[in-house]
PDB file of C-alpha atoms and ligand atoms in Angstrom:
ATOM      1  CA  VAL W  21       0.000   0.000   0.000  1.00 90.00           C
ATOM      2  CA  ARG W  22       1.041   3.581  -0.637  1.00 96.00           C
ATOM      3  CA  ALA W  23       1.644   6.016   2.230  1.00 98.00           C
ATOM      4  CA  ALA W  24      -1.572   7.977   1.650  1.00 98.00           C
ATOM      5  CA  ASP W  25      -3.647   4.772   1.520  1.00 98.00           C
ATOM      6  CA  ALA W  26      -2.003   3.360   4.648  1.00 98.00           C
ATOM      7  CA  GLN W  27      -2.633   6.656   6.434  1.00 98.00           C
ATOM      8  CA  LYS W  28      -6.284   6.696   5.382  1.00 98.00           C
ATOM      9  CA  ALA W  29      -6.816   3.060   6.454  1.00 98.00           C
ATOM     10  CA  VAL W  30      -5.374   3.781   9.898  1.00 98.00           C
ATOM     11  CA  ILE W  31      -7.342   7.024  10.358  1.00 98.00           C
ATOM     12  CA  ASP W  32     -10.538   5.119   9.498  1.00 98.00           C
ATOM     13  CA  VAL W  33      -9.780   2.417  12.074  1.00 98.00           C
ATOM     14  CA  LYS W  34      -8.857   5.053  14.670  1.00 97.00           C
ATOM     15  CA  ARG W  35     -12.124   6.900  14.076  1.00 97.00           C
ATOM     16  CA  VAL W  36     -14.133   3.912  15.294  1.00 98.00           C
ATOM     17  CA  GLY W  37     -12.165   3.956  18.553  1.00 97.00           C
ATOM     18  CA  LYS W  38      -9.667   1.177  17.927  1.00 98.00           C
ATOM     19  CA  LYS W  39      -6.247   1.217  19.596  1.00 98.00           C
ATOM     20  CA  ILE W  40      -3.485   1.197  16.982  1.00 98.00           C
ATOM     21  CA  GLY W  41      -0.015  -0.304  17.484  1.00 99.00           C
ATOM     22  CA  ILE W  42       2.973   0.310  15.207  1.00 99.00           C
ATOM     23  CA  VAL W  43       6.149  -1.766  15.025  1.00 99.00           C
ATOM     24  CA  PRO W  44       8.777   0.034  12.927  1.00 99.00           C
ATOM     25  CA  THR W  45      11.350  -2.377  11.439  1.00 98.00           C
ATOM     26  CA  MET W  46      13.897  -2.653   8.653  1.00 98.00           C
ATOM     27  CA  GLY W  47      12.686  -6.158   7.770  1.00 98.00           C
ATOM     28  CA  ALA W  48      14.745  -9.383   7.779  1.00 98.00           C
ATOM     29  CA  LEU W  49      12.504 -10.184  10.706  1.00 98.00           C
ATOM     30  CA  HIS W  50      13.662 -12.503  13.474  1.00 98.00           C
ATOM     31  CA  ASP W  51      11.995 -13.673  16.694  1.00 98.00           C
ATOM     32  CA  GLY W  52      13.059 -10.451  18.442  1.00 98.00           C
ATOM     33  CA  HIS W  53      10.982  -8.416  15.975  1.00 98.00           C
ATOM     34  CA  LEU W  54       8.142 -10.916  16.217  1.00 98.00           C
ATOM     35  CA  SER W  55       8.047 -10.519  20.008  1.00 98.00           C
ATOM     36  CA  LEU W  56       7.381  -6.786  19.469  1.00 98.00           C
ATOM     37  CA  VAL W  57       4.683  -7.660  16.957  1.00 98.00           C
ATOM     38  CA  GLU W  58       3.101 -10.132  19.394  1.00 98.00           C
ATOM     39  CA  ALA W  59       3.099  -7.471  22.133  1.00 98.00           C
ATOM     40  CA  SER W  60       1.283  -5.084  19.809  1.00 99.00           C
ATOM     41  CA  VAL W  61      -1.196  -7.702  18.559  1.00 98.00           C
ATOM     42  CA  SER W  62      -2.068  -8.651  22.139  1.00 98.00           C
ATOM     43  CA  GLU W  63      -2.303  -5.071  23.491  1.00 98.00           C
ATOM     44  CA  CYS W  64      -3.830  -3.245  20.508  1.00 98.00           C
ATOM     45  CA  ASP W  65      -6.876  -3.715  18.274  1.00 98.00           C
ATOM     46  CA  TYR W  66      -4.998  -3.053  15.038  1.00 98.00           C
ATOM     47  CA  THR W  67      -1.288  -3.612  14.391  1.00 99.00           C
ATOM     48  CA  VAL W  68       0.773  -2.026  11.651  1.00 99.00           C
ATOM     49  CA  VAL W  69       4.307  -3.255  10.922  1.00 99.00           C
ATOM     50  CA  THR W  70       6.507  -1.010   8.813  1.00 99.00           C
ATOM     51  CA  ILE W  71       9.384  -2.471   6.807  1.00 98.00           C
ATOM     52  CA  PHE W  72      11.796   0.090   5.430  1.00 98.00           C
ATOM     53  CA  VAL W  73      15.584  -0.012   5.168  1.00 98.00           C
ATOM     54  CA  ASN W  74      16.058   3.673   5.843  1.00 98.00           C
ATOM     55  CA  PRO W  75      18.975   4.892   3.697  1.00 98.00           C
ATOM     56  CA  ILE W  76      19.553   8.110   5.677  1.00 98.00           C
ATOM     57  CA  GLN W  77      20.463   6.299   8.894  1.00 98.00           C
ATOM     58  CA  PHE W  78      23.389   4.475   7.223  1.00 98.00           C
ATOM     59  CA  GLY W  79      26.824   6.091   6.941  1.00 97.00           C
ATOM     60  CA  PRO W  80      28.609   6.178   3.562  1.00 96.00           C
ATOM     61  CA  HIS W  81      30.785   3.159   4.444  1.00 95.00           C
ATOM     62  CA  GLU W  82      28.085   1.139   6.194  1.00 97.00           C
ATOM     63  CA  ASP W  83      26.063  -1.894   5.081  1.00 97.00           C
ATOM     64  CA  LEU W  84      23.027  -0.245   3.384  1.00 98.00           C
ATOM     65  CA  THR W  85      23.351  -2.153   0.099  1.00 97.00           C
ATOM     66  CA  LYS W  86      24.083  -5.540   1.659  1.00 97.00           C
ATOM     67  CA  TYR W  87      21.574  -5.176   4.538  1.00 97.00           C
ATOM     68  CA  PRO W  88      19.526  -8.425   4.493  1.00 97.00           C
ATOM     69  CA  ARG W  89      16.130  -8.167   2.762  1.00 97.00           C
ATOM     70  CA  ASP W  90      13.465 -10.876   2.458  1.00 97.00           C
ATOM     71  CA  LEU W  91      10.091  -9.217   2.004  1.00 98.00           C
ATOM     72  CA  ASP W  92       8.217 -12.422   1.072  1.00 98.00           C
ATOM     73  CA  LYS W  93       9.368 -14.287   4.164  1.00 98.00           C
ATOM     74  CA  ASP W  94       8.620 -11.199   6.319  1.00 98.00           C
ATOM     75  CA  HIS W  95       5.080 -11.013   4.942  1.00 98.00           C
ATOM     76  CA  ARG W  96       4.504 -14.699   5.701  1.00 98.00           C
ATOM     77  CA  SER W  97       5.754 -14.331   9.306  1.00 98.00           C
ATOM     78  CA  LEU W  98       3.608 -11.247   9.878  1.00 98.00           C
ATOM     79  CA  GLU W  99       0.525 -12.902   8.475  1.00 98.00           C
ATOM     80  CA  ARG W 100       0.992 -15.756  10.955  1.00 98.00           C
ATOM     81  CA  CYS W 101       1.208 -13.213  13.810  1.00 98.00           C
ATOM     82  CA  GLY W 102      -2.126 -11.651  12.875  1.00 97.00           C
ATOM     83  CA  VAL W 103      -0.800  -8.269  11.739  1.00 98.00           C
ATOM     84  CA  ASP W 104      -3.476  -6.061  10.152  1.00 98.00           C
ATOM     85  CA  LEU W 105      -1.338  -3.952   7.833  1.00 98.00           C
ATOM     86  CA  VAL W 106       2.226  -4.140   6.511  1.00 98.00           C
ATOM     87  CA  PHE W 107       3.593  -0.850   5.226  1.00 98.00           C
ATOM     88  CA  ALA W 108       6.723  -1.454   3.138  1.00 98.00           C
ATOM     89  CA  PRO W 109       7.368   1.692   1.108  1.00 98.00           C
ATOM     90  CA  THR W 110      10.153   2.261  -1.412  1.00 98.00           C
ATOM     91  CA  PRO W 111      12.879   4.850  -0.693  1.00 98.00           C
ATOM     92  CA  ASP W 112      11.449   7.094  -3.447  1.00 97.00           C
ATOM     93  CA  GLU W 113       8.084   7.149  -1.785  1.00 97.00           C
ATOM     94  CA  ILE W 114       9.523   8.185   1.568  1.00 98.00           C
ATOM     95  CA  TYR W 115      12.186  10.585   0.290  1.00 98.00           C
ATOM     96  CA  ALA W 116      10.868  12.622  -2.613  1.00 96.00           C
ATOM     97  CA  PRO W 117      13.573  14.177  -4.801  1.00 96.00           C
ATOM     98  CA  ARG W 118      13.338  17.527  -3.021  1.00 97.00           C
ATOM     99  CA  HIS W 119      13.051  16.075   0.510  1.00 97.00           C
ATOM    100  CA  SER W 120      15.152  18.317   2.750  1.00 98.00           C
ATOM    101  CA  THR W 121      13.623  18.359   6.251  1.00 98.00           C
ATOM    102  CA  TYR W 122      15.415  16.419   8.996  1.00 98.00           C
ATOM    103  CA  VAL W 123      14.838  16.013  12.718  1.00 98.00           C
ATOM    104  CA  SER W 124      17.670  17.243  14.916  1.00 98.00           C
ATOM    105  CA  PRO W 125      17.733  14.416  17.484  1.00 98.00           C
ATOM    106  CA  PRO W 126      17.697  14.962  21.271  1.00 98.00           C
ATOM    107  CA  SER W 127      20.932  15.212  23.252  1.00 98.00           C
ATOM    108  CA  VAL W 128      20.961  11.502  24.209  1.00 98.00           C
ATOM    109  CA  ALA W 129      21.953  10.990  20.565  1.00 98.00           C
ATOM    110  CA  ASP W 130      25.255  12.811  21.081  1.00 98.00           C
ATOM    111  CA  ARG W 131      27.144   9.979  22.788  1.00 98.00           C
ATOM    112  CA  LEU W 132      28.051   6.318  22.063  1.00 98.00           C
ATOM    113  CA  GLU W 133      26.554   5.363  18.657  1.00 98.00           C
ATOM    114  CA  GLY W 134      26.125   9.061  17.882  1.00 98.00           C
ATOM    115  CA  VAL W 135      29.902   9.586  18.029  1.00 98.00           C
ATOM    116  CA  LEU W 136      30.777   6.509  15.970  1.00 98.00           C
ATOM    117  CA  ARG W 137      27.917   6.803  13.469  1.00 98.00           C
ATOM    118  CA  PRO W 138      27.576  10.536  12.771  1.00 98.00           C
ATOM    119  CA  GLY W 139      24.142  11.372  11.375  1.00 98.00           C
ATOM    120  CA  HIS W 140      22.713   7.963  12.304  1.00 98.00           C
ATOM    121  CA  PHE W 141      20.250   9.236  14.904  1.00 99.00           C
ATOM    122  CA  GLN W 142      19.207  12.183  12.754  1.00 99.00           C
ATOM    123  CA  GLY W 143      18.247   9.546  10.182  1.00 99.00           C
ATOM    124  CA  VAL W 144      16.443   7.423  12.780  1.00 99.00           C
ATOM    125  CA  ALA W 145      14.577  10.368  14.340  1.00 99.00           C
ATOM    126  CA  THR W 146      13.516  11.632  10.899  1.00 99.00           C
ATOM    127  CA  ILE W 147      12.164   8.295   9.661  1.00 99.00           C
ATOM    128  CA  VAL W 148      10.478   7.474  12.979  1.00 99.00           C
ATOM    129  CA  LEU W 149       8.671  10.832  13.004  1.00 99.00           C
ATOM    130  CA  LYS W 150       7.662  10.358   9.345  1.00 98.00           C
ATOM    131  CA  LEU W 151       6.347   6.853  10.098  1.00 99.00           C
ATOM    132  CA  PHE W 152       4.427   8.153  13.144  1.00 99.00           C
ATOM    133  CA  ASN W 153       2.854  10.793  10.891  1.00 98.00           C
ATOM    134  CA  ILE W 154       1.953   8.327   8.145  1.00 98.00           C
ATOM    135  CA  ILE W 155       0.640   5.768  10.674  1.00 98.00           C
ATOM    136  CA  PRO W 156      -0.975   7.747  13.504  1.00 98.00           C
ATOM    137  CA  ALA W 157      -0.699   4.950  16.072  1.00 98.00           C
ATOM    138  CA  ASP W 158      -1.392   5.056  19.821  1.00 98.00           C
ATOM    139  CA  VAL W 159       1.558   2.866  20.849  1.00 99.00           C
ATOM    140  CA  ALA W 160       4.910   2.170  19.181  1.00 99.00           C
ATOM    141  CA  TYR W 161       7.064  -0.842  20.024  1.00 99.00           C
ATOM    142  CA  PHE W 162      10.871  -0.787  20.052  1.00 98.00           C
ATOM    143  CA  GLY W 163      13.479  -3.296  21.251  1.00 98.00           C
ATOM    144  CA  GLN W 164      15.794  -2.715  24.187  1.00 98.00           C
ATOM    145  CA  LYS W 165      18.544  -4.234  21.988  1.00 98.00           C
ATOM    146  CA  ASP W 166      18.968  -0.755  20.470  1.00 98.00           C
ATOM    147  CA  TYR W 167      18.919   0.902  23.866  1.00 98.00           C
ATOM    148  CA  GLN W 168      20.189   4.304  22.781  1.00 98.00           C
ATOM    149  CA  GLN W 169      17.753   4.362  19.861  1.00 99.00           C
ATOM    150  CA  SER W 170      14.864   3.742  22.273  1.00 98.00           C
ATOM    151  CA  ARG W 171      16.077   6.653  24.437  1.00 98.00           C
ATOM    152  CA  VAL W 172      16.325   8.901  21.357  1.00 99.00           C
ATOM    153  CA  VAL W 173      12.760   8.026  20.352  1.00 99.00           C
ATOM    154  CA  VAL W 174      11.348   8.485  23.880  1.00 99.00           C
ATOM    155  CA  ASP W 175      12.973  11.919  24.255  1.00 99.00           C
ATOM    156  CA  MET W 176      11.932  13.010  20.750  1.00 99.00           C
ATOM    157  CA  VAL W 177       8.318  12.036  21.491  1.00 99.00           C
ATOM    158  CA  ALA W 178       8.409  14.052  24.735  1.00 98.00           C
ATOM    159  CA  ASP W 179      10.226  17.048  23.254  1.00 99.00           C
ATOM    160  CA  LEU W 180       7.921  17.272  20.229  1.00 98.00           C
ATOM    161  CA  ASN W 181       4.704  16.465  22.172  1.00 98.00           C
ATOM    162  CA  LEU W 182       3.895  13.559  19.868  1.00 98.00           C
ATOM    163  CA  PRO W 183       0.577  11.868  20.774  1.00 98.00           C
ATOM    164  CA  ILE W 184       2.004   8.339  20.967  1.00 98.00           C
ATOM    165  CA  SER W 185       3.341   6.185  23.787  1.00 98.00           C
ATOM    166  CA  ILE W 186       6.546   4.214  23.405  1.00 99.00           C
ATOM    167  CA  GLN W 187       6.962   0.705  24.706  1.00 98.00           C
ATOM    168  CA  VAL W 188      10.450  -0.759  24.968  1.00 98.00           C
ATOM    169  CA  CYS W 189      10.473  -4.574  24.985  1.00 98.00           C
ATOM    170  CA  PRO W 190      13.211  -6.929  26.262  1.00 98.00           C
ATOM    171  CA  THR W 191      16.001  -8.206  24.018  1.00 98.00           C
ATOM    172  CA  LEU W 192      15.532 -11.749  22.733  1.00 98.00           C
ATOM    173  CA  ARG W 193      18.640 -13.932  22.748  1.00 98.00           C
ATOM    174  CA  GLU W 194      19.791 -17.106  21.032  1.00 98.00           C
ATOM    175  CA  HIS W 195      20.400 -20.140  23.282  1.00 98.00           C
ATOM    176  CA  ASP W 196      24.039 -19.160  23.745  1.00 96.00           C
ATOM    177  CA  GLY W 197      23.171 -15.576  24.720  1.00 98.00           C
ATOM    178  CA  LEU W 198      23.795 -13.774  21.416  1.00 98.00           C
ATOM    179  CA  ALA W 199      21.284 -10.936  21.076  1.00 98.00           C
ATOM    180  CA  MET W 200      19.017 -11.461  18.068  1.00 98.00           C
ATOM    181  CA  SER W 201      19.830  -9.082  15.224  1.00 98.00           C
ATOM    182  CA  SER W 202      19.242  -9.076  11.493  1.00 97.00           C
ATOM    183  CA  ARG W 203      22.990  -8.499  11.140  1.00 97.00           C
ATOM    184  CA  ASN W 204      23.812 -11.886  12.750  1.00 98.00           C
ATOM    185  CA  VAL W 205      23.399 -13.502   9.298  1.00 97.00           C
ATOM    186  CA  TYR W 206      26.684 -11.815   8.289  1.00 98.00           C
ATOM    187  CA  LEU W 207      28.612 -13.939  10.816  1.00 98.00           C
ATOM    188  CA  SER W 208      30.576 -17.018   9.703  1.00 98.00           C
ATOM    189  CA  PRO W 209      30.273 -20.038  12.044  1.00 98.00           C
ATOM    190  CA  HIS W 210      33.584 -19.133  13.685  1.00 98.00           C
ATOM    191  CA  GLU W 211      32.593 -15.462  14.069  1.00 98.00           C
ATOM    192  CA  ARG W 212      29.200 -16.526  15.363  1.00 98.00           C
ATOM    193  CA  GLN W 213      30.976 -18.298  18.210  1.00 98.00           C
ATOM    194  CA  ARG W 214      33.216 -15.310  19.012  1.00 98.00           C
ATOM    195  CA  ALA W 215      30.153 -13.045  18.999  1.00 98.00           C
ATOM    196  CA  THR W 216      28.882 -14.689  22.198  1.00 98.00           C
ATOM    197  CA  GLY W 217      31.668 -12.701  23.898  1.00 98.00           C
ATOM    198  CA  LEU W 218      29.373  -9.651  23.989  1.00 98.00           C
ATOM    199  CA  SER W 219      26.619 -11.249  26.065  1.00 98.00           C
ATOM    200  CA  GLU W 220      29.207 -13.090  28.187  1.00 98.00           C
ATOM    201  CA  ALA W 221      30.871  -9.779  29.044  1.00 98.00           C
ATOM    202  CA  LEU W 222      27.497  -8.193  29.874  1.00 98.00           C
ATOM    203  CA  ASN W 223      26.474 -11.141  32.049  1.00 98.00           C
ATOM    204  CA  ARG W 224      29.811 -10.952  33.812  1.00 98.00           C
ATOM    205  CA  ALA W 225      29.232  -7.230  34.475  1.00 98.00           C
ATOM    206  CA  ALA W 226      25.794  -7.951  35.970  1.00 98.00           C
ATOM    207  CA  GLY W 227      27.328 -10.780  38.022  1.00 98.00           C
ATOM    208  CA  MET W 228      30.095  -8.548  39.399  1.00 98.00           C
ATOM    209  CA  PHE W 229      27.535  -5.909  40.342  1.00 98.00           C
ATOM    210  CA  ARG W 230      25.379  -8.538  42.050  1.00 98.00           C
ATOM    211  CA  ASP W 231      28.440  -9.677  44.008  1.00 98.00           C
ATOM    212  CA  GLY W 232      29.003  -6.161  45.324  1.00 98.00           C
ATOM    213  CA  GLU W 233      31.353  -4.493  42.824  1.00 98.00           C
ATOM    214  CA  GLY W 234      30.059  -1.005  42.051  1.00 98.00           C
ATOM    215  CA  ARG W 235      33.163   0.649  40.578  1.00 98.00           C
ATOM    216  CA  THR W 236      32.489   0.905  36.866  1.00 99.00           C
ATOM    217  CA  ARG W 237      36.205   1.205  36.072  1.00 98.00           C
ATOM    218  CA  ILE W 238      36.793  -2.280  37.521  1.00 98.00           C
ATOM    219  CA  ILE W 239      33.717  -3.797  35.850  1.00 99.00           C
ATOM    220  CA  ILE W 240      34.577  -2.315  32.434  1.00 99.00           C
ATOM    221  CA  GLU W 241      38.155  -3.591  32.686  1.00 98.00           C
ATOM    222  CA  GLU W 242      36.834  -7.116  33.309  1.00 98.00           C
ATOM    223  CA  MET W 243      34.319  -6.804  30.434  1.00 98.00           C
ATOM    224  CA  ARG W 244      37.123  -5.819  28.073  1.00 98.00           C
ATOM    225  CA  LYS W 245      39.156  -8.827  29.245  1.00 98.00           C
ATOM    226  CA  ARG W 246      36.200 -11.135  28.613  1.00 98.00           C
ATOM    227  CA  LEU W 247      35.669  -9.739  25.133  1.00 98.00           C
ATOM    228  CA  TYR W 248      39.330 -10.088  24.338  1.00 98.00           C
ATOM    229  CA  ALA W 249      39.424 -13.676  25.638  1.00 98.00           C
ATOM    230  CA  ALA W 250      36.399 -14.552  23.467  1.00 98.00           C
ATOM    231  CA  GLY W 251      38.266 -13.245  20.413  1.00 98.00           C
ATOM    232  CA  VAL W 252      36.393  -9.923  20.165  1.00 98.00           C
ATOM    233  CA  ARG W 253      39.330  -7.580  19.759  1.00 95.00           C
ATOM    234  CA  LYS W 254      37.985  -4.621  17.782  1.00 98.00           C
ATOM    235  CA  ILE W 255      36.010  -2.929  20.523  1.00 98.00           C
ATOM    236  CA  GLU W 256      34.333   0.420  19.765  1.00 98.00           C
ATOM    237  CA  TYR W 257      33.108   1.080  23.288  1.00 98.00           C
ATOM    238  CA  VAL W 258      32.358  -0.589  26.583  1.00 98.00           C
ATOM    239  CA  GLU W 259      30.470   1.737  28.902  1.00 98.00           C
ATOM    240  CA  ILE W 260      28.290   1.785  31.987  1.00 99.00           C
ATOM    241  CA  VAL W 261      25.863   4.667  31.868  1.00 98.00           C
ATOM    242  CA  ASP W 262      22.890   6.342  33.475  1.00 98.00           C
ATOM    243  CA  PRO W 263      19.721   4.769  31.981  1.00 98.00           C
ATOM    244  CA  VAL W 264      18.141   8.142  31.183  1.00 98.00           C
ATOM    245  CA  THR W 265      20.943  10.543  30.241  1.00 98.00           C
ATOM    246  CA  LEU W 266      23.404   7.888  28.990  1.00 98.00           C
ATOM    247  CA  GLU W 267      26.160   9.760  30.830  1.00 98.00           C
ATOM    248  CA  PRO W 268      29.026   7.492  31.979  1.00 98.00           C
ATOM    249  CA  LEU W 269      29.045   6.666  35.697  1.00 98.00           C
ATOM    250  CA  ASP W 270      31.857   6.124  38.222  1.00 98.00           C
ATOM    251  CA  GLU W 271      29.624   4.146  40.557  1.00 98.00           C
ATOM    252  CA  ALA W 272      26.998   1.719  39.194  1.00 98.00           C
ATOM    253  CA  THR W 273      23.403   1.385  40.430  1.00 98.00           C
ATOM    254  CA  PRO W 274      20.917  -1.456  39.740  1.00 98.00           C
ATOM    255  CA  PHE W 275      19.454   0.704  36.963  1.00 98.00           C
ATOM    256  CA  SER W 276      22.748   1.401  35.204  1.00 98.00           C
ATOM    257  CA  ILE W 277      23.080   0.077  31.667  1.00 99.00           C
ATOM    258  CA  ALA W 278      26.236  -1.616  30.413  1.00 99.00           C
ATOM    259  CA  LEU W 279      26.677  -1.244  26.656  1.00 99.00           C
ATOM    260  CA  ILE W 280      29.084  -2.732  24.129  1.00 99.00           C
ATOM    261  CA  ALA W 281      29.760  -2.025  20.468  1.00 98.00           C
ATOM    262  CA  ALA W 282      32.376  -4.180  18.760  1.00 98.00           C
ATOM    263  CA  TYR W 283      33.316  -5.670  15.435  1.00 98.00           C
ATOM    264  CA  VAL W 284      33.404  -9.410  14.937  1.00 98.00           C
ATOM    265  CA  GLY W 285      35.135  -9.743  11.597  1.00 97.00           C
ATOM    266  CA  LYS W 286      33.513  -7.092   9.404  1.00 97.00           C
ATOM    267  CA  THR W 287      30.224  -7.188  11.331  1.00 98.00           C
ATOM    268  CA  ARG W 288      29.512  -4.440  13.831  1.00 98.00           C
ATOM    269  CA  LEU W 289      27.479  -5.716  16.780  1.00 98.00           C
ATOM    270  CA  ILE W 290      25.884  -3.865  19.702  1.00 98.00           C
ATOM    271  CA  ASP W 291      24.351  -5.211  22.892  1.00 98.00           C
ATOM    272  CA  ASN W 292      23.440  -3.944  26.355  1.00 99.00           C
ATOM    273  CA  MET W 293      22.138  -5.097  29.718  1.00 98.00           C
ATOM    274  CA  ARG W 294      20.785  -3.535  32.879  1.00 98.00           C
ATOM    275  CA  LEU W 295      23.158  -4.318  35.761  1.00 98.00           C
ATOM    276  CA  GLY W 296      20.601  -4.957  38.501  1.00 97.00           C
TER     277      GLY W 296
HETATM  278  O1  LIG B  11      15.601  -0.344  14.706  1.00 61.29           O
HETATM  279  C1  LIG B  11      15.337  -0.272  13.481  1.00 61.29           C
HETATM  280  O2  LIG B  11      15.057  -1.271  12.829  1.00 61.29           O
HETATM  281  C2  LIG B  11      15.396   1.057  12.777  1.00 61.29           C
HETATM  282  O3  LIG B  11      16.387   1.855  13.307  1.00 61.29           O
HETATM  283  C3  LIG B  11      14.044   1.802  12.762  1.00 61.29           C
HETATM  284  C4  LIG B  11      13.576   2.136  14.173  1.00 61.29           C
HETATM  285  C5  LIG B  11      13.002   0.931  12.088  1.00 61.29           C
HETATM  286  C6  LIG B  11      14.177   3.100  11.991  1.00 61.29           C
HETATM  287  O4  LIG B  11      14.586   2.874  10.693  1.00 61.29           O
END
């Protein structure tokens, strides 16, 4: 369906008092995505899933062209979940030739991913606001896996008084702890094994905190050691931050979030965990 038709369909459903849920995705859906979809289907009367690989949130040397795409399989999975509408626009439909308006993201976008992926959160904030305008939903579902992204969206919604509530759902993990991500398909079997280092390091951080260690410097040092031992040697950051501001902390609390970004081979992975 085209944007105007999708918008009209949703406005019509809203008019009769139905609660609308939106799950924004870039497709290549895995069980993590489907858990967001299930949350929306169970809590809302009408669920819209958007599938759009948003070119403006990718840097010039990132994986936009090779990002996994499987629209047919995605449609089949969403049908099974009982989704009411799938909105999968083309880039031309979303970004007209003279498109030139962008959202300047909130200050939580300035750190971590924002430093390493300049422009990324401007791209995310812009597409998320556009999708919220096309699909005027009551609730939007995001994964905790992209913790900073969820903070960017929550602050944007507050700052711009958007009439939508944001629900952040827990990260789903493979049996060995690896956080589900569409990018996991890039990993060779050997890399796939090394990639478990991220969740091992995060679990170790939570374990140290549980055992009484609150000094983030000590916890981060141990996380780096764990990553290194697992064969994850190209680390972009390991941080323990305030859950709201994302400012780094000297002393951890149960609400602090430990975050990792690292390359395994050519694949850039991120993961995070609450310490308490
Ligand atoms: O998390 C994602 O898949 C994307 O960043 C999002 C929120 C769909 C925006 O393109």
